[in-house]
mmCIF file of C-alpha atoms and ligand atoms in Angstrom:
data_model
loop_
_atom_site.group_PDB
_atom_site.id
_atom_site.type_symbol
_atom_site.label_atom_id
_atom_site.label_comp_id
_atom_site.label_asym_id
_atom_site.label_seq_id
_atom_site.Cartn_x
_atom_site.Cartn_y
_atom_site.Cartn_z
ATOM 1 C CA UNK A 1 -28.483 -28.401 13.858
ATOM 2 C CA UNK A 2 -24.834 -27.583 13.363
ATOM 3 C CA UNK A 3 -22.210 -26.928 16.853
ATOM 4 C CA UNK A 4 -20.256 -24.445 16.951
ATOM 5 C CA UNK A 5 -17.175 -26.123 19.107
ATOM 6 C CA UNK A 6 -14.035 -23.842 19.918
ATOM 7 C CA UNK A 7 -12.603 -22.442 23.152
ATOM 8 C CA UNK A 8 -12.833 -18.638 21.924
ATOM 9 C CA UNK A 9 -14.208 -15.806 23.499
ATOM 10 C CA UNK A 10 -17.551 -15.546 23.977
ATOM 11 C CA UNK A 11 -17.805 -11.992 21.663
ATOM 12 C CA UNK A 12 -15.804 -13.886 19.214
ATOM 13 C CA UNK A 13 -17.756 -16.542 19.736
ATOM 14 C CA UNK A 14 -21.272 -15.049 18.912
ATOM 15 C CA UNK A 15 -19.373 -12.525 15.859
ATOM 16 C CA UNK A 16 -19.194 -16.131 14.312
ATOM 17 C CA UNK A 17 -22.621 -17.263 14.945
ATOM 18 C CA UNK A 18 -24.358 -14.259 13.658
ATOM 19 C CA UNK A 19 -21.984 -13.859 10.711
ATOM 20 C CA UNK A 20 -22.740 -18.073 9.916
ATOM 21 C CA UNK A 21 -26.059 -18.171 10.699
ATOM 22 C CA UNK A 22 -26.818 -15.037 8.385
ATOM 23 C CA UNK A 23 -25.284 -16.833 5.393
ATOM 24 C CA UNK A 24 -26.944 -20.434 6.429
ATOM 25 C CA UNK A 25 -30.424 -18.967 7.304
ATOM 26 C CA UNK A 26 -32.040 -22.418 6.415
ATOM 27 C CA UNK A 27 -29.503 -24.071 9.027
ATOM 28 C CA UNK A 28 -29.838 -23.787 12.959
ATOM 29 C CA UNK A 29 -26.350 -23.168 14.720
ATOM 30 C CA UNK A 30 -25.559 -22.604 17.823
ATOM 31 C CA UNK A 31 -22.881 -22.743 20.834
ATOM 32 C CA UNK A 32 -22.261 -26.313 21.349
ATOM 33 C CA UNK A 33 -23.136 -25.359 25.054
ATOM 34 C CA UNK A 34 -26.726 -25.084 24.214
ATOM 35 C CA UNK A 35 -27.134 -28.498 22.424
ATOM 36 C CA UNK A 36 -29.276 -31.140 24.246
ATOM 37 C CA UNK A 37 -27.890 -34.503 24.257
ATOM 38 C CA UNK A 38 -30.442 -35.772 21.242
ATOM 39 C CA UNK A 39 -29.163 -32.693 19.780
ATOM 40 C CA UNK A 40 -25.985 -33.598 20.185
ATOM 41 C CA UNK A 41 -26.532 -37.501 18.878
ATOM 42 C CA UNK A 42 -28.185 -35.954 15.673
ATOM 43 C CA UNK A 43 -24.505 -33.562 14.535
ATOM 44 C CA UNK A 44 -23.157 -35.219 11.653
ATOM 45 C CA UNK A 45 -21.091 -31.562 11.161
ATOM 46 C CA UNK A 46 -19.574 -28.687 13.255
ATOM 47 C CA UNK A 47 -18.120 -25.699 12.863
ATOM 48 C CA UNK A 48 -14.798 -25.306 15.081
ATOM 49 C CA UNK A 49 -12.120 -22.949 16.449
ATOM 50 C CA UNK A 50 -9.702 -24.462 18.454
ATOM 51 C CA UNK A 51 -12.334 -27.278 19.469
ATOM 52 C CA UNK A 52 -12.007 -29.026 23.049
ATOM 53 C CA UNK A 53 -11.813 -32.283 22.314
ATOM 54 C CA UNK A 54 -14.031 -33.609 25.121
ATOM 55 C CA UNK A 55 -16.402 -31.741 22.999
ATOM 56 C CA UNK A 56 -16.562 -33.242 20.163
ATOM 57 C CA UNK A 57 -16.434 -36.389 22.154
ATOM 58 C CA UNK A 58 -19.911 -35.945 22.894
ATOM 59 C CA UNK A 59 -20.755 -36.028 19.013
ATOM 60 C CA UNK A 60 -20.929 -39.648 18.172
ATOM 61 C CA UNK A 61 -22.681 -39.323 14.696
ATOM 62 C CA UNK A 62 -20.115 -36.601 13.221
ATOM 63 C CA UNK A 63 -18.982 -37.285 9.737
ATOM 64 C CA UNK A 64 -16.542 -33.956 9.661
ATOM 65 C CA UNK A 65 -15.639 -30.271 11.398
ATOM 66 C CA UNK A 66 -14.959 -27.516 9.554
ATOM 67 C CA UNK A 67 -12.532 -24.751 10.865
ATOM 68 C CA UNK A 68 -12.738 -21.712 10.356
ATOM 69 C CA UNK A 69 -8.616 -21.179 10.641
ATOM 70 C CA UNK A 70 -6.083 -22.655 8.632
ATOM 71 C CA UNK A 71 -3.696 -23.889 10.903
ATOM 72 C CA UNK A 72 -5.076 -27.317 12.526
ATOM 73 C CA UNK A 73 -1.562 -28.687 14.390
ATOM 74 C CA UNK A 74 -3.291 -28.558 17.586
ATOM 75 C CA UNK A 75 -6.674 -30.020 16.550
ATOM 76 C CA UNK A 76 -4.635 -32.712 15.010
ATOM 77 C CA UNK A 77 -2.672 -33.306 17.841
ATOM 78 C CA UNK A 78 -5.269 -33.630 20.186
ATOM 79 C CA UNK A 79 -7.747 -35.355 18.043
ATOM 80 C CA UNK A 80 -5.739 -38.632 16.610
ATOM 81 C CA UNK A 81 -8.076 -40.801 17.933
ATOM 82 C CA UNK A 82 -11.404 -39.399 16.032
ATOM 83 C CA UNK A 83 -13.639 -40.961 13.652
ATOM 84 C CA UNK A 84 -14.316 -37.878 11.262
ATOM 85 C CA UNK A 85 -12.390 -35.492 9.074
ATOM 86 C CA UNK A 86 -11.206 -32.177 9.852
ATOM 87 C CA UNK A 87 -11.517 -29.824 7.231
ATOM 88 C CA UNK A 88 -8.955 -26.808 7.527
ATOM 89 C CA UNK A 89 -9.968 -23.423 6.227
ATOM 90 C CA UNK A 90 -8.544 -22.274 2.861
ATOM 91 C CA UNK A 91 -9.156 -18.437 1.747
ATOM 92 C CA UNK A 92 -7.950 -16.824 -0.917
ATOM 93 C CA UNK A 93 -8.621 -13.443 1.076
ATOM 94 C CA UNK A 94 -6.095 -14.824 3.417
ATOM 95 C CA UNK A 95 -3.590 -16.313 1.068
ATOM 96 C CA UNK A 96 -3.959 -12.091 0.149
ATOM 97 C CA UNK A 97 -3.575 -11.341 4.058
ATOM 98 C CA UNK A 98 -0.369 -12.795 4.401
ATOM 99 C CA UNK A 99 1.480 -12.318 1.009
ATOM 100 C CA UNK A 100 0.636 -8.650 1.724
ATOM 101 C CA UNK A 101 2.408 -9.233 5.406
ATOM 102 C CA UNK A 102 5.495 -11.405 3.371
ATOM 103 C CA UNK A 103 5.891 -8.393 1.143
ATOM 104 C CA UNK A 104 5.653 -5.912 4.175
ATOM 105 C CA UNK A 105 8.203 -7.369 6.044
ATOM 106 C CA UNK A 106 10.510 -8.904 3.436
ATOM 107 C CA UNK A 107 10.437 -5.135 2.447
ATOM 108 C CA UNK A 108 11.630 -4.499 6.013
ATOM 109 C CA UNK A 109 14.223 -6.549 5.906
ATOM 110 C CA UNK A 110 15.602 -5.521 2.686
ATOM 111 C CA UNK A 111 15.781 -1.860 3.164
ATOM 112 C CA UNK A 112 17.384 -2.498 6.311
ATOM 113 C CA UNK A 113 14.995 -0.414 8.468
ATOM 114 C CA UNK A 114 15.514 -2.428 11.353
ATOM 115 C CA UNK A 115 19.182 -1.496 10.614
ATOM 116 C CA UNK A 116 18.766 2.728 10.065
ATOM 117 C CA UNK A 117 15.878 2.265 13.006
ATOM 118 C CA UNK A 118 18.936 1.534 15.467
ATOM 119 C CA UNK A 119 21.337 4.276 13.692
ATOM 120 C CA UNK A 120 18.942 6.992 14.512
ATOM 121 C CA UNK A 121 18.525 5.937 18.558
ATOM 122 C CA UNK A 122 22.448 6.231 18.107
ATOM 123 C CA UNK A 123 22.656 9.503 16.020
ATOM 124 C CA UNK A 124 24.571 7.784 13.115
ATOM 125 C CA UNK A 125 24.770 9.238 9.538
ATOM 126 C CA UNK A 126 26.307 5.940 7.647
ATOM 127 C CA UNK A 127 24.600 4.963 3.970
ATOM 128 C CA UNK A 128 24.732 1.211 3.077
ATOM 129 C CA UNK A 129 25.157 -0.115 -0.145
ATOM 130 C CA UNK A 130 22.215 -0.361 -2.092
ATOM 131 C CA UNK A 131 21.002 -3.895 -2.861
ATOM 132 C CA UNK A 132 18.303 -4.804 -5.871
ATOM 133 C CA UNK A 133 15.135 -6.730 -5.153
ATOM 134 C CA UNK A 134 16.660 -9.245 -8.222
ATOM 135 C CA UNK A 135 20.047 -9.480 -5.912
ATOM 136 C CA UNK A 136 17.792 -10.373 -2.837
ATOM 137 C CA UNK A 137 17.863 -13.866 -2.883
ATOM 138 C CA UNK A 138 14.519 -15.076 -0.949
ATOM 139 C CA UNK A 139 13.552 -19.091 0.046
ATOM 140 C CA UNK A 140 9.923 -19.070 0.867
ATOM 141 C CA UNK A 141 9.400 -22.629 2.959
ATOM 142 C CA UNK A 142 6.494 -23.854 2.358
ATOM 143 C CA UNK A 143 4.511 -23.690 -1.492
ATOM 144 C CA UNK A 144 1.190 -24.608 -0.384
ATOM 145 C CA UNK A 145 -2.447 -22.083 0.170
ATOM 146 C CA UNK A 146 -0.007 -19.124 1.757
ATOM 147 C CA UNK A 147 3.402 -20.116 -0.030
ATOM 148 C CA UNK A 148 2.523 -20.023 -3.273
ATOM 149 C CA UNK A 149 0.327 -16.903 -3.014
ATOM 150 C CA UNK A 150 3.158 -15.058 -1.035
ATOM 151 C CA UNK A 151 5.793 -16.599 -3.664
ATOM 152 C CA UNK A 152 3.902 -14.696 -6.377
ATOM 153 C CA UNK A 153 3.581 -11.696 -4.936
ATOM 154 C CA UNK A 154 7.721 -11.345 -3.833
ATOM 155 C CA UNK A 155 8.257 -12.338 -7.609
ATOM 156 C CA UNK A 156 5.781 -9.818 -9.084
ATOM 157 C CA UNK A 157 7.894 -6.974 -7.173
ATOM 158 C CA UNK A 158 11.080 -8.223 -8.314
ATOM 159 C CA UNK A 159 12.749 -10.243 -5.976
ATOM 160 C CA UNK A 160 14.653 -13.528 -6.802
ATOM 161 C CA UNK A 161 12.399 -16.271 -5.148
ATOM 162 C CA UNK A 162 13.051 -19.623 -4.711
ATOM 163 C CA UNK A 163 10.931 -22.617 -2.774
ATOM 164 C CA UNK A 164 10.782 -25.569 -0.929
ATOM 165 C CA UNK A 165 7.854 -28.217 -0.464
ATOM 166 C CA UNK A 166 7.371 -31.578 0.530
ATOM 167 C CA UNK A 167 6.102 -32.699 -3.090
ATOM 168 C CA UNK A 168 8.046 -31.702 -6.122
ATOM 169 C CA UNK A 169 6.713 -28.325 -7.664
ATOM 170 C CA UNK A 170 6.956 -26.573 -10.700
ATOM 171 C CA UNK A 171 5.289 -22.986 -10.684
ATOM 172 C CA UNK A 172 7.230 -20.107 -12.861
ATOM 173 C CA UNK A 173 9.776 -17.806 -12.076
ATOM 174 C CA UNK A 174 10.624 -19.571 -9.195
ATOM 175 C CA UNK A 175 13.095 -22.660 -8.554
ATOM 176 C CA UNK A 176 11.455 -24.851 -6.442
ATOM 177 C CA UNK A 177 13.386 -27.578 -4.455
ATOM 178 C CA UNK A 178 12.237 -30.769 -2.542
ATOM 179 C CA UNK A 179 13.726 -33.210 0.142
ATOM 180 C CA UNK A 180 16.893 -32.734 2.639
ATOM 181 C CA UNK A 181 18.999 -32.112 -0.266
ATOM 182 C CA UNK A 182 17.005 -29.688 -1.558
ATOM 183 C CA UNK A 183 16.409 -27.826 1.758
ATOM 184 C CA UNK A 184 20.078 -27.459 1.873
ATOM 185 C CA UNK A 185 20.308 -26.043 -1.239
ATOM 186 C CA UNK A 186 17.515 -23.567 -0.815
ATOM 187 C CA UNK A 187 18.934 -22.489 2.561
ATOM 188 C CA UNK A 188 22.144 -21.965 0.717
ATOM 189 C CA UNK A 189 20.922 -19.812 -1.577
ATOM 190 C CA UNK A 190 18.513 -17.511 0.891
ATOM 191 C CA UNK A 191 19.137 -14.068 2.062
ATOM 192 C CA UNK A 192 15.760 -13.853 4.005
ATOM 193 C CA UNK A 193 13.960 -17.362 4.537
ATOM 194 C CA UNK A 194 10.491 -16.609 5.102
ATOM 195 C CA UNK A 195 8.519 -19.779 7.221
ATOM 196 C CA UNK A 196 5.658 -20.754 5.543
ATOM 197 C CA UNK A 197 4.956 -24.768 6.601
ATOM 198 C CA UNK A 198 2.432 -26.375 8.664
ATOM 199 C CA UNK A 199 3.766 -27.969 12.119
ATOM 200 C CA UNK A 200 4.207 -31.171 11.615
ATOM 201 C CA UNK A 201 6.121 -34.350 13.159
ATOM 202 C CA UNK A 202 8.630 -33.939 9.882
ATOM 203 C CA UNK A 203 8.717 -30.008 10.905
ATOM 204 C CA UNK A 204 9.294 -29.082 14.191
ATOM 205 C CA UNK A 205 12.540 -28.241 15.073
ATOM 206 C CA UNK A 206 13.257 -28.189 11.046
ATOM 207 C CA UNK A 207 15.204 -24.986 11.398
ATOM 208 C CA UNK A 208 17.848 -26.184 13.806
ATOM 209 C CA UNK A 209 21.400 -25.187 14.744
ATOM 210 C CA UNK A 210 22.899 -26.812 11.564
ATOM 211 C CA UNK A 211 19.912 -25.647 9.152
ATOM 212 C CA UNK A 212 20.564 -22.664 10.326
ATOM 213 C CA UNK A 213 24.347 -22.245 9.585
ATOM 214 C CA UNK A 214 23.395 -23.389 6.095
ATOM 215 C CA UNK A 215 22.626 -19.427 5.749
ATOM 216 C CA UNK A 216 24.334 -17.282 4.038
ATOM 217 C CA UNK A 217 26.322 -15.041 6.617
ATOM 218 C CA UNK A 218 23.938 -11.826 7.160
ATOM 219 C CA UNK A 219 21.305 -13.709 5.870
ATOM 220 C CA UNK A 220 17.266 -12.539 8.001
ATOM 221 C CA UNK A 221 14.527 -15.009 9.011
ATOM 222 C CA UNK A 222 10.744 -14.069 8.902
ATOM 223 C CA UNK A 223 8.625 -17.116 10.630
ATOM 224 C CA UNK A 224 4.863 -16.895 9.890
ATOM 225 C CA UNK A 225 4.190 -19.763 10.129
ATOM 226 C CA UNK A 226 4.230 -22.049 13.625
ATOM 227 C CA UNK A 227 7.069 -21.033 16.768
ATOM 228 C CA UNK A 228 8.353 -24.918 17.131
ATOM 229 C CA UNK A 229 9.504 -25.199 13.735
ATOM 230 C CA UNK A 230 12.190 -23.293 14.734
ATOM 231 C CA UNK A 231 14.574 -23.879 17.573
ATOM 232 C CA UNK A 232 14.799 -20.975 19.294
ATOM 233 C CA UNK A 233 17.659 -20.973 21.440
ATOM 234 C CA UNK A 234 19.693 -22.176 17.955
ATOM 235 C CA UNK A 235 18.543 -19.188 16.223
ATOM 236 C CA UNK A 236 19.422 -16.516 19.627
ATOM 237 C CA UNK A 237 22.782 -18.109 18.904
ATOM 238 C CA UNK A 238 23.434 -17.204 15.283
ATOM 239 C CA UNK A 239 21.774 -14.013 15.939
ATOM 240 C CA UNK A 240 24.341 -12.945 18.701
ATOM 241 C CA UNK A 241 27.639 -14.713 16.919
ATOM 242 C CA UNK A 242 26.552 -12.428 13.843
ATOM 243 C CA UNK A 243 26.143 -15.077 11.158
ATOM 244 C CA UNK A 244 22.238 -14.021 11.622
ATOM 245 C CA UNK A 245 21.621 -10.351 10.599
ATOM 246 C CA UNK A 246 17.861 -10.297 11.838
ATOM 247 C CA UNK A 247 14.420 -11.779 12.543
ATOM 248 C CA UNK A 248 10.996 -10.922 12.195
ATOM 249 C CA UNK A 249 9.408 -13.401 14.469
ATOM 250 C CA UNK A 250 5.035 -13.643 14.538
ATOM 251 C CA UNK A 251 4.665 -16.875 16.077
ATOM 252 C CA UNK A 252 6.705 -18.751 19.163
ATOM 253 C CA UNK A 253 6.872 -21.646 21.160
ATOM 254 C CA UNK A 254 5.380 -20.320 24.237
ATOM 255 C CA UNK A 255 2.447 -17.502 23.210
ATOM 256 C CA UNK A 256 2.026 -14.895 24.182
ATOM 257 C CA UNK A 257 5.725 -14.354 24.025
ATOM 258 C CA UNK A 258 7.092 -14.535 27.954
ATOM 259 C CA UNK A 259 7.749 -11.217 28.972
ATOM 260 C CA UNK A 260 11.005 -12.740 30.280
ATOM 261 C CA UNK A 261 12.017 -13.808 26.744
ATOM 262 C CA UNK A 262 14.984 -12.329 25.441
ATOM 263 C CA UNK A 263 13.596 -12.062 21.742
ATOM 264 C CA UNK A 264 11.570 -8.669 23.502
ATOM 265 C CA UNK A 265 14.695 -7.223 23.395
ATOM 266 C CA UNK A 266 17.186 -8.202 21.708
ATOM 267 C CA UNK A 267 18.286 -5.699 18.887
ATOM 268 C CA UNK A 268 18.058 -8.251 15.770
ATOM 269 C CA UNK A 269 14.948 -9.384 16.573
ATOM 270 C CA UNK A 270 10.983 -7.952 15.781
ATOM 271 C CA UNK A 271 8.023 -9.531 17.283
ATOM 272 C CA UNK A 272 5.085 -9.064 16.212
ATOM 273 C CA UNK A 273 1.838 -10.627 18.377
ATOM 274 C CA UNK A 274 0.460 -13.326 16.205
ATOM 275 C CA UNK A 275 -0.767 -10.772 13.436
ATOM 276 C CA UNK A 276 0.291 -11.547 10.276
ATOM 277 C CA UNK A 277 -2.897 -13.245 8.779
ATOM 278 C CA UNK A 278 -5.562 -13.017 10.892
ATOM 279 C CA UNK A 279 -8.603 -15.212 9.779
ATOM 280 C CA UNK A 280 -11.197 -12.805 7.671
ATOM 281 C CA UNK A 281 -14.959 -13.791 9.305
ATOM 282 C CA UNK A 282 -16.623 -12.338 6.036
ATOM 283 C CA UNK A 283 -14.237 -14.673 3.458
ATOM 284 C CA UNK A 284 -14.218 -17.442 6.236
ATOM 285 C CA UNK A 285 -17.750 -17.982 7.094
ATOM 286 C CA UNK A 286 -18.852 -17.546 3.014
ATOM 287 C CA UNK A 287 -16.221 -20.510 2.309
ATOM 288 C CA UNK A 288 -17.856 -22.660 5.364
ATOM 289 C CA UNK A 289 -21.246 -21.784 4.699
ATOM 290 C CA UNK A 290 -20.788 -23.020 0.916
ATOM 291 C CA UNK A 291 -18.675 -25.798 2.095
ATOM 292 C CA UNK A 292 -21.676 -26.795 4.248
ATOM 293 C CA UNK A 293 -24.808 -26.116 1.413
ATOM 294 C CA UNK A 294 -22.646 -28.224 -1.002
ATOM 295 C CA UNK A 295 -22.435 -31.346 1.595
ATOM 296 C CA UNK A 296 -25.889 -30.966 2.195
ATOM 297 C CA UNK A 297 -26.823 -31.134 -1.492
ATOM 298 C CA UNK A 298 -24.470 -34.004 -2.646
ATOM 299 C CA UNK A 299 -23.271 -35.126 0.540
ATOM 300 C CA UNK A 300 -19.642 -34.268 -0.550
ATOM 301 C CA UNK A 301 -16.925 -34.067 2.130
ATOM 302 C CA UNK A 302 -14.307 -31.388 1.066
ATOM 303 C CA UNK A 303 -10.676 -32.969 1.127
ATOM 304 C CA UNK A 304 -9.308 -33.196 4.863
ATOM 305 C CA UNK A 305 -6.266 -33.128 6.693
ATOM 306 C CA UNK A 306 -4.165 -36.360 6.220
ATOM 307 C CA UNK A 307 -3.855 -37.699 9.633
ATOM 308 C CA UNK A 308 -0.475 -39.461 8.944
ATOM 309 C CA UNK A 309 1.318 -35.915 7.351
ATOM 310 C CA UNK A 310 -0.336 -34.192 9.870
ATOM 311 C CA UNK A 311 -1.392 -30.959 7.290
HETATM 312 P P1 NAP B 1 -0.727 -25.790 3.168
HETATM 313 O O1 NAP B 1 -1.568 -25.302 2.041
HETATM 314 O O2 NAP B 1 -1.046 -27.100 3.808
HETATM 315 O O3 NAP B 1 0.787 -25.822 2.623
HETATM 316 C C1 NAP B 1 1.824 -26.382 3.365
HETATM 317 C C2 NAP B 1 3.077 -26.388 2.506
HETATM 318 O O4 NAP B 1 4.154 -26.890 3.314
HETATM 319 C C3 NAP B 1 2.965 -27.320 1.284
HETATM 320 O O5 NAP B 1 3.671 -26.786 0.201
HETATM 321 C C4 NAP B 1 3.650 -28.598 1.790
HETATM 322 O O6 NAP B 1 4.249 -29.383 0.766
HETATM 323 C C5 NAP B 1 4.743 -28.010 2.641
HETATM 324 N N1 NAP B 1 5.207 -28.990 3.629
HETATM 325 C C6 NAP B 1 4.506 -29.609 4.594
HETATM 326 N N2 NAP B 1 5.297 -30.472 5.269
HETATM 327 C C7 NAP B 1 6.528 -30.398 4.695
HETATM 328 C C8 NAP B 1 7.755 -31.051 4.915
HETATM 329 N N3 NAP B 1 7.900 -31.969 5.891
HETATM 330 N N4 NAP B 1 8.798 -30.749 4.123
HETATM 331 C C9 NAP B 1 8.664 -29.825 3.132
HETATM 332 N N5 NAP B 1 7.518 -29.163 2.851
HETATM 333 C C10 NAP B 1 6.459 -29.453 3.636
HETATM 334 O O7 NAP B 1 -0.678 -24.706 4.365
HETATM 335 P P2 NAP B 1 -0.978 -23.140 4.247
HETATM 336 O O8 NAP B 1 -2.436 -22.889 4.177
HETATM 337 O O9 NAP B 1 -0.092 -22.568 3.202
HETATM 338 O O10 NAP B 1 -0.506 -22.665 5.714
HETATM 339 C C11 NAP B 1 0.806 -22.866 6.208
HETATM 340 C C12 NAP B 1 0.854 -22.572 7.693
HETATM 341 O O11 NAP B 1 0.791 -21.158 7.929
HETATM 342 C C13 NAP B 1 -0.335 -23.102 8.500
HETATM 343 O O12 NAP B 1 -0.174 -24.473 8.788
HETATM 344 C C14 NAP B 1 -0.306 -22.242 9.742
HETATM 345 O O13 NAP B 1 0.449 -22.868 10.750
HETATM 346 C C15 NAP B 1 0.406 -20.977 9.291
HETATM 347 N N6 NAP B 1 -0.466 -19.792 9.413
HETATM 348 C C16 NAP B 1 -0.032 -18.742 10.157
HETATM 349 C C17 NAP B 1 -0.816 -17.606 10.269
HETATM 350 C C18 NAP B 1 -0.353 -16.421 11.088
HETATM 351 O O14 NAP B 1 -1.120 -15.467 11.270
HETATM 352 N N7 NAP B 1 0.880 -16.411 11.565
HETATM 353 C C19 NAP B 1 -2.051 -17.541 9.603
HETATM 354 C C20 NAP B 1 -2.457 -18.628 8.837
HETATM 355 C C21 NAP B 1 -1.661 -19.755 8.743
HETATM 356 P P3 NAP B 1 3.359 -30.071 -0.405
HETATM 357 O O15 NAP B 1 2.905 -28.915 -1.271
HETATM 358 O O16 NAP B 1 4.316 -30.964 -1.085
HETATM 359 O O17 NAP B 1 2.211 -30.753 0.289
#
């Protein structure tokens, strides 16, 4: 009997239990709602989306969950204090997902259509000068599943590409930097950052007032990757004092975005609604489900989240 724990709709909710169930037919899962309580004792795995903790609580004999998104900062906030590992989904279809939305949007940003978007509401005829992909300067943050993928992909169409990681990296074609120094000299050197890192202790609030200002002046900022690693209120600032030239903003502190926010309408700012790599059920569930018939074979664990970095 494997749970299936998350506080999702309940359409979602069953799309993921047929779609799981269909690839495990030799396993039984099911809401964790319907479990009995010897059901319950006898879980030593679940499948999870954004589990409640009381939940899993209730699951005394669980060795590890599997979820079925990649980003786990609120699972591992709210579940120091358990006994079992949490296994975070990685996808290659959605490493795909969201270099495909990096090169989108970095695209964006460097033919300035945010910029000729706002000359035709105003009826202007003025031509900028022409910048190369190789005289775009881009800092991806973050060289992990999505980074490196996303990296790749803004290399393979040209662009100069540089990164940052916790852990010293070598990959080719792209300078890759490590530590405060290094942050400072990637930020430097970046005309659009693009936010690729977990949220972590070490990164929220990374991209502060003074990170920021590190920038080149009309530098552009696409987060992807969690709202509090940057401070908001920091980057409204440099946006409106014109060292910032624009954002492309996909995740916030507060979601959905307050329709009070000023980032709804502010001119150098896009938001987009939390879209720029949604989980693929099809990929997702065929990684879980082989995840799953491989611990059941060998009894082999795949490698978890490290409590202590908190990714
Ligand atoms: P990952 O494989 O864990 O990679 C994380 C990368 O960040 C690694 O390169 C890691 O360095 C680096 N890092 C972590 N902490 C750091 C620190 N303190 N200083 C410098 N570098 C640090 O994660 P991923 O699968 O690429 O996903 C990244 C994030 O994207 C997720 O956590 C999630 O929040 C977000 N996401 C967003 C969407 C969306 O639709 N907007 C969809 C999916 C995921 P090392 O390589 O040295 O470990």
């Amino acid at each position: 009997m494997i749970p299936f724990v998350g506080r999702i709709d309940e359409v979602e909710q069953a799309a993921w239990l047929k779609q799981l169930s269909t690839l495990l037919p030799e396993e039984t899962i099911v809401a964790f709602s319907l479990l009995s309580d010897v059901e319950k004792s006898q879980c030593d795995v679940a499948i999870v989306a954004n589990p409640d903790p009381q939940e899993l609580m209730q699951l005394p004999n669980l060795k590890w969950v599997h979820s079925v998104w990649a980003g786990v900062d609120r699972m591992v906030d709210e579940l120091t204090m358990m006994p079992f590992t949490i296994v975070r989904l990685i996808d290659p279809e959605l490493a795909k997902t969201m270099s495909e939305a990096v090169l989108a949007w970095t695209m964006y940003l460097h033919r300035g259509m945010p910029f000729y978007r706002q000359q035709q509401c105003e009826k202007t005829w003025y031509q900028r000068a022409m910048v190369t992909p190789q005289e775009r300067r881009v800092g991806v943050l973050g060289l992990g599943a999505l980074g490196q993928v996303s990296a790749t992909r803004l290399v393979d169409n040209g662009f100069y590409v540089s990164g940052w990681s916790r852990t010293a990296k070598s990959f080719e074609g792209v300078p890759c930097y490590c530590g405060e120094e290094g942050l400072d000299a990637l930020l430097e050197d970046s005309d659009i950052l693009i936010c690729l890192l977990p949220l972590t202790d070490s990164t929220r609030g990374l991209l502060n007032h003074e990170r920021l200002a590190l920038l080149p002046n009309g530098a552009m900022l696409i987060n992807f990757a969690r709202g509090p690693i940057v401070d908001e209120m920091a980057l409204l600032e440099h946006l409106d004092n014109g060292h910032l030239d624009h954002a492309v903003l996909d995740v916030f502190a507060q979601e959905p975005l307050p329709t009070s926010h000023r980032f709804w309408s502010h001119p150098k700012v896009t938001v987009l609604p939390h879209i720029s790599a949604p989980t693929n059920p099809v990929s997702a569930s065929q990684i879980v489900a082989k995840a799953i018939r491989h611990y059941r074979a060998n009894g082999f664990i795949p490698e978890g989240v490290n409590a202590s970095l908190g990714y």
